[in-house]
């Protein structure tokens, strides 16, 4: 599908390097709709960049940097701001669908939200706010994943207390309400320890 970048579109995060949200600085890594920003065309480069950005907080804070998806078009209020906190190391890179020993990190979020190496409460937590993520409170309780090669992206039908459909994103399919969203990684200079 074609994307049109409208530079005059209203977006509080117009400066994608150094945008401030919830008292922290963020860097956009990709997005769709009014927050359109494609990842690197080379999947291996996109994966390396995302891993490097998310692992940048580990030396100083002992945790991965937070990942924030902002989605003003999502029909569910909790899905308009989702914070992903990685708890375990990423497995080795392999392009495409995650397996028991490999993961394509951008593809996981964009199109292939799957369970291998991505188990809620083991490998990651989801929150509705940065403050909840930093205080480790109000973790989401319901996870949902693709079980085949479908192109349902983050967070499939996961929800705070029950499954909630049609708030997933997909860079290959349309159809859900996440047509306007951006993914942002916390910049470690302003990172807070959890």
Coordinates of C-alpha atoms in Angstrom, one line a residue:
X1 CA 0.0 0.0 0.0
X2 CA 1.2 3.6 -0.6
X3 CA 1.8 6.0 2.2
X4 CA 1.6 9.8 2.0
X5 CA 3.6 11.8 4.4
X6 CA 1.7 15.0 5.2
X7 CA 4.1 17.3 6.9
X8 CA 1.4 19.7 8.1
X9 CA -0.5 16.9 9.9
X10 CA -1.1 17.6 13.6
X11 CA 1.2 15.5 15.6
X12 CA 2.7 16.5 19.0
X13 CA 5.6 14.2 18.2
X14 CA 6.6 16.1 15.0
X15 CA 10.3 16.2 16.1
X16 CA 10.9 12.5 16.0
X17 CA 14.4 12.8 17.6
X18 CA 14.0 14.2 21.0
X19 CA 10.2 14.2 21.4
X20 CA 9.1 14.5 25.0
X21 CA 6.2 12.4 26.3
X22 CA 5.4 11.7 30.0
X23 CA 8.5 13.5 31.1
X24 CA 10.9 11.4 29.0
X25 CA 12.6 11.7 25.6
X26 CA 11.7 9.3 22.8
X27 CA 12.9 8.5 19.3
X28 CA 10.4 7.3 16.7
X29 CA 11.5 4.1 15.0
X30 CA 8.5 3.5 12.6
X31 CA 4.8 4.3 12.2
X32 CA 1.8 4.5 9.9
X33 CA -0.8 7.0 8.9
X34 CA -0.2 10.5 10.2
X35 CA 2.9 9.2 12.0
X36 CA 4.2 7.4 9.0
X37 CA 7.9 6.5 9.2
X38 CA 9.1 3.4 7.5
X39 CA 11.8 1.2 9.0
X40 CA 15.0 0.5 7.2
X41 CA 14.4 -1.3 3.9
X42 CA 17.0 -3.9 4.9
X43 CA 15.4 -6.1 7.5
X44 CA 18.7 -7.0 9.2
X45 CA 19.6 -3.3 9.5
X46 CA 16.1 -2.5 10.9
X47 CA 16.5 -5.3 13.5
X48 CA 20.0 -4.2 14.5
X49 CA 18.8 -0.6 15.0
X50 CA 15.8 -1.5 17.1
X51 CA 17.8 -3.9 19.3
X52 CA 20.5 -1.3 19.8
X53 CA 18.0 1.3 20.8
X54 CA 16.1 -0.9 23.2
X55 CA 19.3 -2.3 24.8
X56 CA 20.8 1.2 25.3
X57 CA 19.4 1.5 28.8
X58 CA 20.9 -1.8 30.1
X59 CA 24.4 -0.5 31.0
X60 CA 23.2 2.3 33.2
X61 CA 19.8 1.1 34.4
X62 CA 19.9 -2.7 34.2
X63 CA 16.8 -2.8 32.0
X64 CA 15.8 -2.5 28.4
X65 CA 14.5 0.9 27.2
X66 CA 10.8 1.2 27.1
X67 CA 8.9 1.0 23.8
X68 CA 5.8 3.2 23.4
X69 CA 3.1 2.8 20.8
X70 CA 0.9 5.9 20.5
X71 CA -2.3 5.3 18.6
X72 CA -4.9 8.0 18.6
X73 CA -7.0 6.1 16.1
X74 CA -7.3 3.0 18.3
X75 CA -10.9 2.4 19.4
X76 CA -9.9 1.1 22.8
X77 CA -8.7 3.7 25.3
X78 CA -6.0 1.5 26.9
X79 CA -4.6 0.8 23.4
X80 CA -4.0 4.5 22.6
X81 CA -0.8 4.4 24.7
X82 CA 0.9 1.0 25.2
X83 CA 4.2 0.7 26.9
X84 CA 6.2 -2.5 26.2
X85 CA 8.9 -3.4 28.8
X86 CA 11.3 -6.2 27.6
X87 CA 12.3 -8.4 30.5
X88 CA 14.7 -10.9 28.8
X89 CA 17.4 -10.7 26.2
X90 CA 16.4 -10.9 22.6
X91 CA 17.3 -14.1 20.8
X92 CA 19.4 -14.2 17.7
X93 CA 18.2 -12.4 14.6
X94 CA 16.5 -14.3 11.7
X95 CA 14.3 -12.5 9.2
X96 CA 10.6 -13.2 9.4
X97 CA 8.5 -15.1 11.9
X98 CA 9.9 -15.6 15.4
X99 CA 10.9 -19.2 16.2
X100 CA 12.0 -20.9 19.4
X101 CA 15.6 -19.6 18.9
X102 CA 15.3 -16.5 16.7
X103 CA 13.4 -13.2 16.4
X104 CA 13.0 -10.4 13.9
X105 CA 12.2 -7.6 16.4
X106 CA 10.7 -5.0 14.0
X107 CA 8.6 -7.7 12.3
X108 CA 7.3 -8.9 15.7
X109 CA 5.8 -5.5 16.3
X110 CA 4.8 -4.5 12.8
X111 CA 3.2 -7.7 11.5
X112 CA 3.9 -11.0 13.4
X113 CA 3.0 -10.6 17.0
X114 CA 3.9 -14.2 18.1
X115 CA 4.5 -16.1 21.3
X116 CA 8.0 -17.7 20.8
X117 CA 10.5 -15.7 22.9
X118 CA 7.7 -13.2 23.6
X119 CA 5.6 -14.6 26.5
X120 CA 3.7 -12.0 28.7
X121 CA 5.0 -11.9 32.3
X122 CA 8.1 -13.9 31.3
X123 CA 9.7 -12.0 28.3
X124 CA 7.8 -8.7 28.5
X125 CA 5.1 -6.7 30.3
X126 CA 2.6 -4.3 28.8
X127 CA 1.3 -1.2 30.5
X128 CA -1.1 1.7 29.6
X129 CA 1.3 4.4 30.9
X130 CA 5.0 5.1 31.4
X131 CA 4.4 5.7 35.2
X132 CA 2.8 2.2 35.5
X133 CA 5.8 0.7 33.7
X134 CA 8.3 2.5 35.9
X135 CA 6.4 1.5 39.1
X136 CA 5.7 -2.0 37.8
X137 CA 2.0 -1.7 38.5
X138 CA -1.2 -2.5 36.5
X139 CA 0.5 -4.9 34.1
X140 CA -1.8 -6.1 31.4
X141 CA -3.2 -9.6 32.1
X142 CA -4.5 -11.0 28.7
X143 CA -2.1 -11.9 25.9
X144 CA -3.0 -12.9 22.4
X145 CA -0.7 -14.0 19.6
X146 CA -0.7 -15.2 16.0
X147 CA -0.5 -18.9 15.8
X148 CA 0.3 -19.1 12.1
X149 CA 1.7 -16.7 9.4
X150 CA -1.1 -14.1 9.7
X151 CA 0.0 -10.5 9.5
X152 CA -1.5 -9.3 12.8
X153 CA 1.0 -7.1 14.6
X154 CA 1.3 -5.6 18.0
X155 CA -0.5 -6.3 20.3
X156 CA -2.9 -8.7 18.5
X157 CA -6.0 -8.9 20.7
X158 CA -4.1 -8.5 24.0
X159 CA -5.7 -6.3 26.7
X160 CA -5.4 -5.0 30.3
X161 CA -8.0 -7.5 31.7
X162 CA -9.6 -9.2 28.7
X163 CA -9.0 -9.7 25.0
X164 CA -9.8 -6.6 22.9
X165 CA -10.0 -7.0 19.2
X166 CA -9.1 -4.7 16.2
X167 CA -6.5 -2.5 17.9
X168 CA -3.6 -4.3 16.3
X169 CA -1.4 -2.7 13.7
X170 CA -0.2 -4.4 10.5
X171 CA 2.1 -3.0 7.9
X172 CA 0.9 -5.6 5.4
X173 CA -2.8 -5.7 6.1
X174 CA -5.4 -3.0 6.9
X175 CA -8.6 -3.5 8.7
X176 CA -8.0 -2.6 12.4
X177 CA -8.3 0.8 14.1
X178 CA -4.6 1.3 14.5
X179 CA -4.2 3.0 11.2
X180 CA -2.5 6.1 12.8
X181 CA 0.2 5.1 15.2
X182 CA 3.9 5.5 15.9
X183 CA 6.4 3.3 17.8
X184 CA 8.9 5.2 20.0
X185 CA 11.9 4.0 22.0
X186 CA 13.0 5.7 25.2
X187 CA 16.2 7.7 24.9
X188 CA 18.5 6.6 27.7
X189 CA 19.8 10.0 28.7
X190 CA 16.5 10.7 30.3
X191 CA 15.8 7.1 31.3
X192 CA 14.6 6.2 34.8
X193 CA 15.5 3.0 36.6
X194 CA 12.8 0.5 37.4

